[in-house]
mmCIF file of C-alpha atoms in Angstrom:
data_model
loop_
_atom_site.group_PDB
_atom_site.id
_atom_site.type_symbol
_atom_site.label_atom_id
_atom_site.label_comp_id
_atom_site.label_asym_id
_atom_site.label_seq_id
_atom_site.Cartn_x
_atom_site.Cartn_y
_atom_site.Cartn_z
ATOM 1 C CA MET A 1 93.688 97.966 89.465
ATOM 2 C CA ASN A 2 93.637 100.010 92.663
ATOM 3 C CA ARG A 3 95.756 97.583 94.637
ATOM 4 C CA ARG A 4 98.853 98.686 92.783
ATOM 5 C CA GLN A 5 98.578 102.396 93.102
ATOM 6 C CA LEU A 6 100.579 104.614 95.366
ATOM 7 C CA PHE A 7 99.366 107.867 96.902
ATOM 8 C CA LEU A 8 101.860 110.629 97.561
ATOM 9 C CA THR A 9 101.066 114.252 98.199
ATOM 10 C CA ALA A 10 103.426 117.097 98.824
ATOM 11 C CA ALA A 11 101.784 117.703 102.190
ATOM 12 C CA ALA A 12 102.386 114.121 103.215
ATOM 13 C CA PHE A 13 106.157 114.323 103.307
ATOM 14 C CA ALA A 14 108.669 116.832 104.594
ATOM 15 C CA ALA A 15 111.489 117.648 102.216
ATOM 16 C CA VAL A 16 114.583 115.905 103.523
ATOM 17 C CA SER A 17 117.486 115.224 101.178
ATOM 18 C CA ALA A 18 121.128 114.357 101.056
ATOM 19 C CA SER A 19 123.449 113.503 98.201
ATOM 20 C CA PRO A 20 124.789 109.944 98.028
ATOM 21 C CA ALA A 21 128.279 109.319 96.851
ATOM 22 C CA LEU A 22 128.659 109.090 93.083
ATOM 23 C CA ALA A 23 130.125 105.674 92.361
ATOM 24 C CA ALA A 24 129.252 102.972 89.855
ATOM 25 C CA ILE A 25 125.700 104.177 89.333
ATOM 26 C CA ARG A 26 123.688 101.308 87.831
ATOM 27 C CA THR A 27 120.330 103.054 87.454
ATOM 28 C CA GLN A 28 119.714 104.475 83.980
ATOM 29 C CA TRP A 29 117.229 107.315 84.393
ATOM 30 C CA THR A 30 114.826 108.611 81.733
ATOM 31 C CA VAL A 31 112.498 111.562 82.324
ATOM 32 C CA SER A 32 109.641 112.320 79.937
ATOM 33 C CA LEU A 33 106.254 114.019 79.581
ATOM 34 C CA SER A 34 102.960 112.602 78.257
ATOM 35 C CA GLU A 35 99.897 114.487 77.106
ATOM 36 C CA GLY A 36 98.078 111.168 76.806
ATOM 37 C CA PHE A 37 98.633 110.029 80.370
ATOM 38 C CA ASP A 38 97.687 113.536 81.528
ATOM 39 C CA ALA A 39 94.376 113.145 79.691
ATOM 40 C CA LEU A 40 93.660 109.833 81.425
ATOM 41 C CA CYS A 41 94.529 111.297 84.819
ATOM 42 C CA PHE A 42 92.292 114.310 84.119
ATOM 43 C CA LEU A 43 89.292 111.967 84.266
ATOM 44 C CA GLY A 44 89.492 112.228 88.069
ATOM 45 C CA PRO A 45 89.030 116.009 88.218
ATOM 46 C CA LEU A 46 86.558 115.867 85.331
ATOM 47 C CA SER A 47 84.356 113.518 87.350
ATOM 48 C CA GLY A 48 83.846 116.268 89.905
ATOM 49 C CA LYS A 49 85.040 114.188 92.845
ATOM 50 C CA ASP A 50 86.542 116.565 95.389
ATOM 51 C CA PHE A 51 89.342 114.061 96.016
ATOM 52 C CA TYR A 52 90.694 115.215 92.620
ATOM 53 C CA ALA A 53 88.842 118.388 91.682
ATOM 54 C CA ARG A 54 90.200 120.426 94.605
ATOM 55 C CA TYR A 55 93.621 120.449 92.919
ATOM 56 C CA TYR A 56 92.388 121.725 89.564
ATOM 57 C CA LYS A 57 89.622 124.264 90.168
ATOM 58 C CA ASP A 58 90.961 126.779 87.636
ATOM 59 C CA GLU A 59 91.407 124.197 84.893
ATOM 60 C CA LEU A 60 87.912 122.798 85.481
ATOM 61 C CA ALA A 61 86.363 126.270 85.408
ATOM 62 C CA ASP A 62 88.053 126.755 82.045
ATOM 63 C CA ILE A 63 87.107 123.507 80.288
ATOM 64 C CA LEU A 64 83.753 122.431 81.749
ATOM 65 C CA PRO A 65 81.657 124.991 79.848
ATOM 66 C CA ARG A 66 83.014 123.543 76.592
ATOM 67 C CA MET A 67 82.527 119.857 77.426
ATOM 68 C CA PRO A 68 79.749 118.170 75.398
ATOM 69 C CA LYS A 69 76.801 117.002 77.504
ATOM 70 C CA PRO A 70 76.969 113.369 76.263
ATOM 71 C CA ALA A 71 80.642 113.210 77.233
ATOM 72 C CA MET A 72 79.893 114.419 80.766
ATOM 73 C CA GLU A 73 77.041 111.924 81.104
ATOM 74 C CA ALA A 74 79.414 109.160 80.050
ATOM 75 C CA MET A 75 82.007 110.462 82.520
ATOM 76 C CA ALA A 76 79.503 110.337 85.365
ATOM 77 C CA SER A 77 78.534 106.752 84.614
ATOM 78 C CA LEU A 78 82.154 105.605 84.320
ATOM 79 C CA GLN A 79 83.059 107.175 87.663
ATOM 80 C CA ALA A 80 79.977 105.720 89.347
ATOM 81 C CA GLU A 81 80.897 102.234 88.162
ATOM 82 C CA ALA A 82 84.501 102.636 89.295
ATOM 83 C CA ASP A 83 83.383 103.865 92.720
ATOM 84 C CA LYS A 84 81.029 100.907 93.078
ATOM 85 C CA GLU A 85 83.941 98.551 92.374
ATOM 86 C CA ASN A 86 86.355 100.503 94.626
ATOM 87 C CA GLN A 87 88.505 101.151 91.560
ATOM 88 C CA LEU A 88 90.690 104.137 90.719
ATOM 89 C CA LEU A 89 89.493 105.024 87.243
ATOM 90 C CA GLY A 90 92.258 107.228 85.840
ATOM 91 C CA PRO A 91 95.211 105.436 87.476
ATOM 92 C CA GLY A 92 93.792 102.061 86.528
ATOM 93 C CA LEU A 93 93.474 103.100 82.883
ATOM 94 C CA CYS A 94 97.023 104.454 82.911
ATOM 95 C CA THR A 95 98.344 101.084 84.017
ATOM 96 C CA LEU A 96 96.145 98.957 81.757
ATOM 97 C CA MET A 97 96.775 101.021 78.620
ATOM 98 C CA SER A 98 100.446 101.850 79.218
ATOM 99 C CA GLY A 99 101.850 99.169 76.905
ATOM 100 C CA ALA A 100 100.561 101.222 73.974
ATOM 101 C CA TRP A 101 102.000 104.500 72.712
ATOM 102 C CA LEU A 102 100.151 107.228 74.630
ATOM 103 C CA ASP A 103 102.225 110.370 74.161
ATOM 104 C CA THR A 104 99.276 112.439 72.890
ATOM 105 C CA LEU A 105 95.531 112.558 73.415
ATOM 106 C CA ASP A 106 95.065 111.522 69.799
ATOM 107 C CA ALA A 107 97.330 108.524 70.440
ATOM 108 C CA VAL A 108 95.208 107.470 73.429
ATOM 109 C CA ILE A 109 92.048 107.589 71.296
ATOM 110 C CA ALA A 110 93.760 105.647 68.491
ATOM 111 C CA ALA A 111 94.973 103.003 70.963
ATOM 112 C CA LEU A 112 91.487 102.737 72.416
ATOM 113 C CA ASP A 113 90.015 102.169 68.958
ATOM 114 C CA ALA A 114 92.597 99.432 68.282
ATOM 115 C CA ALA A 115 92.667 98.056 71.831
ATOM 116 C CA GLU A 116 92.785 94.391 70.838
ATOM 117 C CA THR A 117 96.050 94.889 68.932
ATOM 118 C CA ALA A 118 97.580 98.009 70.553
ATOM 119 C CA ILE A 119 96.754 97.497 74.238
ATOM 120 C CA LEU A 120 95.896 93.861 74.885
ATOM 121 C CA PRO A 121 99.175 92.086 73.923
ATOM 122 C CA PRO A 122 101.482 94.107 76.203
ATOM 123 C CA TYR A 123 98.897 94.206 78.979
ATOM 124 C CA LYS A 124 98.387 90.450 78.849
ATOM 125 C CA ALA A 125 102.159 89.914 79.025
ATOM 126 C CA SER A 126 102.553 92.244 82.006
ATOM 127 C CA ALA A 127 102.427 91.621 85.743
ATOM 128 C CA TYR A 128 99.130 93.511 85.822
ATOM 129 C CA TRP A 129 97.052 91.225 83.599
ATOM 130 C CA ASP A 130 93.561 90.619 84.917
ATOM 131 C CA GLN A 131 90.774 89.184 82.757
ATOM 132 C CA LYS A 132 88.021 90.888 84.747
ATOM 133 C CA ASP A 133 89.707 94.287 84.413
ATOM 134 C CA TRP A 134 90.097 93.766 80.665
ATOM 135 C CA ASP A 135 86.471 92.765 80.225
ATOM 136 C CA GLN A 136 85.353 95.858 82.158
ATOM 137 C CA PHE A 137 87.644 98.023 80.043
ATOM 138 C CA ILE A 138 86.153 96.713 76.802
ATOM 139 C CA ALA A 139 82.611 97.157 78.126
ATOM 140 C CA ARG A 140 83.406 100.755 79.062
ATOM 141 C CA ARG A 141 85.292 101.546 75.865
ATOM 142 C CA PRO A 142 82.440 103.314 74.002
ATOM 143 C CA ARG A 143 81.813 105.680 76.900
ATOM 144 C CA LEU A 144 85.523 106.265 77.477
ATOM 145 C CA ARG A 145 85.883 107.069 73.779
ATOM 146 C CA LEU A 146 83.055 109.581 74.114
ATOM 147 C CA VAL A 147 84.753 111.289 77.083
ATOM 148 C CA LEU A 148 88.164 111.465 75.422
ATOM 149 C CA ASP A 149 86.693 112.830 72.209
ATOM 150 C CA GLY A 150 84.850 115.386 74.324
ATOM 151 C CA LEU A 151 88.127 116.460 75.887
ATOM 152 C CA ARG A 152 89.631 116.848 72.439
ATOM 153 C CA GLN A 153 86.692 118.968 71.249
ATOM 154 C CA ALA A 154 86.791 121.091 74.423
ATOM 155 C CA GLY A 155 90.473 121.988 73.947
ATOM 156 C CA PHE A 156 92.214 119.778 76.512
ATOM 157 C CA VAL A 157 95.556 120.000 74.688
ATOM 158 C CA GLU A 158 95.592 123.778 74.898
ATOM 159 C CA LEU A 159 94.303 123.672 78.488
ATOM 160 C CA ARG A 160 97.226 121.468 79.520
ATOM 161 C CA ARG A 161 99.716 123.634 77.635
ATOM 162 C CA LYS A 162 98.495 126.790 79.411
ATOM 163 C CA ALA A 163 98.414 125.113 82.833
ATOM 164 C CA MET A 164 101.924 123.727 82.545
ATOM 165 C CA GLY A 165 103.374 126.917 81.081
ATOM 166 C CA PRO A 166 107.182 126.982 81.009
ATOM 167 C CA THR A 167 107.512 124.488 83.876
ATOM 168 C CA ALA A 168 108.726 121.618 81.705
ATOM 169 C CA GLU A 169 111.501 123.679 80.122
ATOM 170 C CA THR A 170 113.319 124.031 83.437
ATOM 171 C CA ARG A 171 112.018 121.033 85.372
ATOM 172 C CA LEU A 172 113.174 118.242 83.061
ATOM 173 C CA PRO A 173 116.884 119.154 82.838
ATOM 174 C CA ALA A 174 117.080 120.004 86.545
ATOM 175 C CA LEU A 175 115.491 116.723 87.577
ATOM 176 C CA ARG A 176 117.672 114.690 85.220
ATOM 177 C CA GLN A 177 120.753 116.228 86.812
ATOM 178 C CA LYS A 178 119.442 115.539 90.323
ATOM 179 C CA LEU A 179 118.550 111.910 89.658
ATOM 180 C CA ALA A 180 121.880 111.022 88.079
ATOM 181 C CA GLY A 181 123.530 110.559 91.474
ATOM 182 C CA TYR A 182 121.046 108.090 92.955
ATOM 183 C CA ASP A 183 121.388 104.347 92.375
ATOM 184 C CA VAL A 184 117.868 103.287 93.278
ATOM 185 C CA ILE A 185 117.877 100.085 91.202
ATOM 186 C CA ALA A 186 120.953 98.668 92.955
ATOM 187 C CA GLU A 187 119.342 99.159 96.359
ATOM 188 C CA GLN A 188 116.088 97.584 95.234
ATOM 189 C CA GLU A 189 117.898 94.554 93.818
ATOM 190 C CA ARG A 190 119.767 94.133 97.098
ATOM 191 C CA LEU A 191 116.540 94.030 99.091
ATOM 192 C CA LEU A 192 114.471 91.934 96.688
ATOM 193 C CA GLY A 193 117.196 89.393 96.048
ATOM 194 C CA ARG A 194 116.596 89.334 92.306
ATOM 195 C CA PRO A 195 117.900 91.325 89.323
ATOM 196 C CA LEU A 196 116.015 94.232 87.812
ATOM 197 C CA ASP A 197 116.359 96.054 84.534
ATOM 198 C CA ALA A 198 118.738 98.977 84.997
ATOM 199 C CA SER A 199 116.395 101.400 83.219
ATOM 200 C CA LEU A 200 113.916 103.510 85.149
ATOM 201 C CA GLU A 201 111.568 105.928 83.380
ATOM 202 C CA ILE A 202 109.735 108.759 85.100
ATOM 203 C CA VAL A 203 106.707 110.275 83.361
ATOM 204 C CA LEU A 204 105.992 113.769 84.670
ATOM 205 C CA LEU A 205 102.369 114.921 84.574
ATOM 206 C CA TRP A 206 100.338 117.968 85.517
ATOM 207 C CA PHE A 207 97.008 116.255 86.257
ATOM 208 C CA ASN A 208 98.120 113.250 88.344
ATOM 209 C CA LYS A 209 97.490 114.673 91.830
ATOM 210 C CA PRO A 210 97.313 113.111 94.334
ATOM 211 C CA HIS A 211 98.649 109.901 92.740
ATOM 212 C CA GLY A 212 101.969 108.441 91.839
ATOM 213 C CA ILE A 213 101.243 105.509 89.551
ATOM 214 C CA ARG A 214 103.200 102.434 88.520
ATOM 215 C CA ILE A 215 102.672 101.567 84.870
ATOM 216 C CA GLN A 216 103.912 98.729 82.691
ATOM 217 C CA GLY A 217 107.657 98.243 82.479
ATOM 218 C CA GLN A 218 109.987 99.977 84.906
ATOM 219 C CA ARG A 219 108.062 103.205 84.504
ATOM 220 C CA PHE A 220 105.993 105.329 86.823
ATOM 221 C CA ILE A 221 103.990 108.527 86.800
ATOM 222 C CA THR A 222 104.671 111.381 89.188
ATOM 223 C CA GLY A 223 103.971 115.103 89.450
ATOM 224 C CA ILE A 224 106.000 117.652 87.522
ATOM 225 C CA VAL A 225 105.580 120.208 90.323
ATOM 226 C CA TRP A 226 106.421 117.840 93.174
ATOM 227 C CA PRO A 227 109.738 118.326 95.005
ATOM 228 C CA ASP A 228 112.750 116.205 94.060
ATOM 229 C CA GLU A 229 112.482 114.205 97.279
ATOM 230 C CA ILE A 230 108.944 113.056 96.492
ATOM 231 C CA VAL A 231 109.970 112.068 92.957
ATOM 232 C CA LEU A 232 112.886 110.109 94.394
ATOM 233 C CA ARG A 233 110.628 108.362 96.892
ATOM 234 C CA ASN A 234 108.255 107.516 94.038
ATOM 235 C CA ALA A 235 111.228 105.981 92.209
ATOM 236 C CA ALA A 236 112.317 104.081 95.311
ATOM 237 C CA HIS A 237 108.781 102.752 95.657
ATOM 238 C CA GLU A 238 107.192 101.990 92.325
ATOM 239 C CA VAL A 239 109.671 99.553 90.796
ATOM 240 C CA LEU A 240 109.275 97.344 93.864
ATOM 241 C CA HIS A 241 105.665 96.509 92.911
ATOM 242 C CA PRO A 242 104.895 93.705 93.328
ATOM 243 C CA PRO A 243 107.552 92.784 95.920
ATOM 244 C CA PHE A 244 106.987 89.114 95.084
ATOM 245 C CA PRO A 245 104.368 87.297 92.995
ATOM 246 C CA MET A 246 101.057 87.866 94.719
ATOM 247 C CA ASP A 247 99.970 84.329 93.824
ATOM 248 C CA GLY A 248 103.295 82.818 94.909
ATOM 249 C CA PRO A 249 104.421 81.029 98.089
ATOM 250 C CA ALA A 250 105.603 84.127 99.967
ATOM 251 C CA ALA A 251 102.334 86.000 99.491
ATOM 252 C CA LYS A 252 100.276 82.918 100.320
ATOM 253 C CA ALA A 253 102.277 82.255 103.495
ATOM 254 C CA ALA A 254 101.950 85.869 104.636
ATOM 255 C CA LEU A 255 98.260 86.161 103.793
ATOM 256 C CA ALA A 256 97.448 82.944 105.646
ATOM 257 C CA VAL A 257 98.714 84.621 108.818
ATOM 258 C CA LEU A 258 97.502 88.161 108.122
ATOM 259 C CA ASP A 259 94.014 86.903 107.366
ATOM 260 C CA GLN A 260 93.726 86.031 111.064
ATOM 261 C CA ASP A 261 94.625 89.603 112.076
ATOM 262 C CA ALA A 262 91.436 91.406 113.121
ATOM 263 C CA LEU A 263 93.133 94.807 113.144
ATOM 264 C CA LEU A 264 94.304 94.570 109.533
ATOM 265 C CA LYS A 265 90.899 93.370 108.392
ATOM 266 C CA LYS A 266 89.363 96.322 110.219
ATOM 267 C CA ILE A 267 91.714 98.716 108.430
ATOM 268 C CA VAL A 268 90.834 97.261 105.018
ATOM 269 C CA ALA A 269 87.123 97.574 105.829
ATOM 270 C CA GLU A 270 87.181 101.069 107.357
ATOM 271 C CA HIS A 271 89.785 103.104 105.472
ATOM 272 C CA ASP A 272 88.832 105.615 102.789
ATOM 273 C CA PRO A 273 88.521 103.490 99.618
ATOM 274 C CA SER A 274 89.700 106.445 97.530
ATOM 275 C CA PHE A 275 93.208 105.631 98.734
ATOM 276 C CA GLY A 276 93.068 102.159 97.167
ATOM 277 C CA TYR A 277 94.383 98.997 98.881
ATOM 278 C CA ASN A 278 90.849 97.659 99.222
ATOM 279 C CA SER A 279 91.786 94.047 99.871
ATOM 280 C CA LEU A 280 94.209 92.326 102.217
ATOM 281 C CA GLU A 281 96.263 91.219 99.216
ATOM 282 C CA GLY A 282 96.418 94.799 97.987
ATOM 283 C CA LEU A 283 97.440 96.014 101.422
ATOM 284 C CA LEU A 284 100.231 93.425 101.671
ATOM 285 C CA ASN A 285 101.502 94.374 98.210
ATOM 286 C CA GLU A 286 101.541 98.059 99.073
ATOM 287 C CA ASP A 287 102.804 97.853 102.626
ATOM 288 C CA MET A 288 105.695 95.488 101.949
ATOM 289 C CA VAL A 289 106.775 97.911 99.239
ATOM 290 C CA GLU A 290 106.418 100.855 101.630
ATOM 291 C CA ALA A 291 108.625 99.102 104.184
ATOM 292 C CA LEU A 292 111.308 98.385 101.580
ATOM 293 C CA GLU A 293 111.039 101.863 100.088
ATOM 294 C CA GLN A 294 111.629 103.396 103.520
ATOM 295 C CA ILE A 295 114.860 101.426 103.774
ATOM 296 C CA VAL A 296 115.992 102.479 100.276
ATOM 297 C CA SER A 297 115.173 106.111 101.048
ATOM 298 C CA GLU A 298 117.103 106.000 104.308
ATOM 299 C CA ARG A 299 120.170 104.470 102.724
ATOM 300 C CA LEU A 300 120.208 106.965 99.848
ATOM 301 C CA GLY A 301 119.471 109.980 102.014
ATOM 302 C CA PHE A 302 116.002 111.226 101.069
ATOM 303 C CA ALA A 303 113.798 109.580 103.705
ATOM 304 C CA VAL A 304 111.537 111.141 106.292
ATOM 305 C CA GLU A 305 111.322 109.741 109.799
ATOM 306 C CA PRO A 306 109.273 106.519 109.800
ATOM 307 C CA HIS A 307 106.844 107.661 112.483
ATOM 308 C CA VAL A 308 106.194 110.910 110.588
ATOM 309 C CA ARG A 309 105.670 109.063 107.332
ATOM 310 C CA TRP A 310 103.182 106.525 108.645
ATOM 311 C CA GLU A 311 101.357 108.999 110.844
ATOM 312 C CA ARG A 312 100.429 111.160 107.844
ATOM 313 C CA ALA A 313 100.152 108.824 104.885
ATOM 314 C CA ASP A 314 96.595 107.842 103.902
ATOM 315 C CA ASP A 315 95.152 108.737 107.321
ATOM 316 C CA GLY A 316 97.656 106.447 109.066
ATOM 317 C CA MET A 317 96.258 103.228 107.579
ATOM 318 C CA HIS A 318 99.640 101.601 106.806
ATOM 319 C CA VAL A 319 100.103 99.865 110.136
ATOM 320 C CA LEU A 320 101.258 96.737 108.321
ATOM 321 C CA ALA A 321 104.003 98.715 106.556
ATOM 322 C CA ALA A 322 105.299 100.054 109.868
ATOM 323 C CA GLY A 323 105.265 96.582 111.374
ATOM 324 C CA LEU A 324 107.075 94.996 108.427
ATOM 325 C CA TYR A 325 109.652 97.786 108.437
ATOM 326 C CA GLY A 326 110.273 97.252 112.144
ATOM 327 C CA LEU A 327 110.680 93.501 111.660
ATOM 328 C CA LEU A 328 113.087 93.949 108.732
ATOM 329 C CA LYS A 329 115.178 96.430 110.709
ATOM 330 C CA ALA A 330 115.236 94.179 113.772
ATOM 331 C CA ASP A 331 116.601 91.363 111.611
ATOM 332 C CA GLY A 332 119.288 93.623 110.128
ATOM 333 C CA TYR A 333 117.798 93.088 106.676
ATOM 334 C CA ASP A 334 118.335 96.754 105.843
ATOM 335 C CA ARG A 335 122.090 96.176 106.154
ATOM 336 C CA THR A 336 122.437 92.690 104.712
ATOM 337 C CA GLY A 337 119.707 92.529 102.103
ATOM 338 C CA GLY A 338 118.751 89.030 101.041
ATOM 339 C CA ASN A 339 115.943 87.097 99.398
ATOM 340 C CA LEU A 340 112.672 88.803 100.263
ATOM 341 C CA GLU A 341 110.505 85.806 99.443
ATOM 342 C CA ALA A 342 112.561 83.575 101.744
ATOM 343 C CA TRP A 343 112.461 86.194 104.517
ATOM 344 C CA THR A 344 108.677 86.559 104.215
ATOM 345 C CA ILE A 345 108.041 82.819 104.319
ATOM 346 C CA ALA A 346 110.295 82.453 107.365
ATOM 347 C CA ALA A 347 108.617 85.411 109.087
ATOM 348 C CA ALA A 348 105.180 83.910 108.475
ATOM 349 C CA LYS A 349 106.144 80.445 109.675
ATOM 350 C CA GLY A 350 108.195 81.761 112.598
ATOM 351 C CA GLY A 351 105.369 83.824 114.110
ATOM 352 C CA LYS A 352 106.794 87.256 113.314
ATOM 353 C CA LEU A 353 103.700 88.196 111.308
ATOM 354 C CA ALA A 354 101.331 87.131 114.064
ATOM 355 C CA PRO A 355 99.332 90.035 115.558
ATOM 356 C CA ALA A 356 101.160 90.254 118.876
ATOM 357 C CA THR A 357 104.608 90.605 117.295
ATOM 358 C CA LEU A 358 103.561 92.619 114.260
ATOM 359 C CA HIS A 359 101.462 95.108 116.233
ATOM 360 C CA ALA A 360 104.226 95.606 118.798
ATOM 361 C CA LYS A 361 106.702 96.498 116.046
ATOM 362 C CA ALA A 362 104.180 98.803 114.384
ATOM 363 C CA ALA A 363 103.603 100.577 117.695
ATOM 364 C CA GLU A 364 107.346 100.960 118.213
ATOM 365 C CA VAL A 365 107.854 102.459 114.750
ATOM 366 C CA THR A 366 104.810 104.744 114.751
ATOM 367 C CA ARG A 367 105.243 105.752 118.388
ATOM 368 C CA ARG A 368 101.594 104.997 119.058
ATOM 369 C CA PRO A 369 100.206 102.669 121.736
ATOM 370 C CA VAL A 370 99.289 99.229 120.456
ATOM 371 C CA ASP A 371 95.637 99.844 121.232
ATOM 372 C CA GLN A 372 95.671 103.114 119.251
ATOM 373 C CA LEU A 373 97.188 101.933 115.972
ATOM 374 C CA TRP A 374 93.851 102.361 114.175
ATOM 375 C CA PRO A 375 92.003 104.574 113.770
ATOM 376 C CA VAL A 376 94.610 107.281 114.320
ATOM 377 C CA LYS A 377 93.359 109.971 116.650
ATOM 378 C CA ALA A 378 93.874 113.585 115.594
ATOM 379 C CA SER A 379 96.606 115.256 117.584
#
C-alpha cells in the first residue's frame, strides 16, 4: 500500500497563501472527523518507531501503562512484518479498510470482524485492490483485532478526546469557510484531461503525523492541527492518485524509459523506506502527482517555490517530480492543460523522459547541479 501514500509535515512547507477569485466553484467540500481512522493511525506511535512516536510522547506515556501485554506483542509482530515488506502499516490499513464505516473504534473492530462483507466488496471495487495486500490483511486480522481491542480496554477513546480538546470545535467551521473559495477539482480535471466527481472529503485526524493519506473515494486524511495551506496542498495532491492507470499504456511507456535511469533506481534503493515509494512504479505514481499538484497549487495561490519544496520533502528524493514539473512547464501544459496520458506517452517516445533531458530539467527546478541531484548534501 505504501506506493500511494503522501508525506507532508508542517516543517516541510512554508505557509504561503492567496485567495483565488470566487467564481463558479465546482468543488463540493466536506470536512469530517473519525475516531476510527485515528485509531488505525495510532498504530504507528504505538509501535514505538521514532518516525511516529516523536510526535506523540505525551499520549504514549499516558496509554502504554494500560495496554495489555498480548496486544503489545501483537503490535510488535505486525510492525516487524510491515517493515520487512517496506509497508506503511497504519496508512495502508486506512486505505484498505476505508470502504467500510469507520467513524468509531468500535466500528473499526466490527468491520474487521465482518471483513469479507464490510471491507472486501468496496476494496475490491476500488483503484487500490491488490490480492496480496488482502491476503496479508486477513492473515494479520487476529493480531490486529487483539491490538484494537487492547486500545479499547486501555482507554484510547478518552485519550483521543483529551488530546484533541476543543480544537475540533473551532477548526472545522474555520476550515470549511476557508476551503469554500478554492476550486481544486476543476484544476485537477483540466490537467488530467478526464472528469472527476465534484465531491472532495477531508478527514481531519489527531494521530496521522507525519502522513497525509489518500483513502477510497475522493477522500483523504490530513492533520487537524496543520495549517490551511498544507490541507489545501493535500487536497490538490490526493485526488490525483493515480494520475493514470498504473497498468495502462502511459505508465508502461514511462516506466520502460525510467527503468533505464540509473539515478532513479539509485534513489528507490537508497531512500528512507519509511517515506514509502519503494518501487519505480510507486515513485512514478507519486512524483507525477507531485508535479501536477505543484501546478494546481501555483494557479490557486497556495504553493511554495518548487526548489524549496523539493529540497525539503522526503530528504530531497523527488528528483523525478522536479523533472516532470519542469518538462510540463516547458511545454506550457500548466496553461493549456490537456490529456495527461497522451502527454506522458509522447514524452516517453520523444526522449523527454530520458536521463539527459529529465535530469537537466530537475537540476533547473531544484537549483542543484546535475551531478548533485542525489543524495542531497546538507547546506
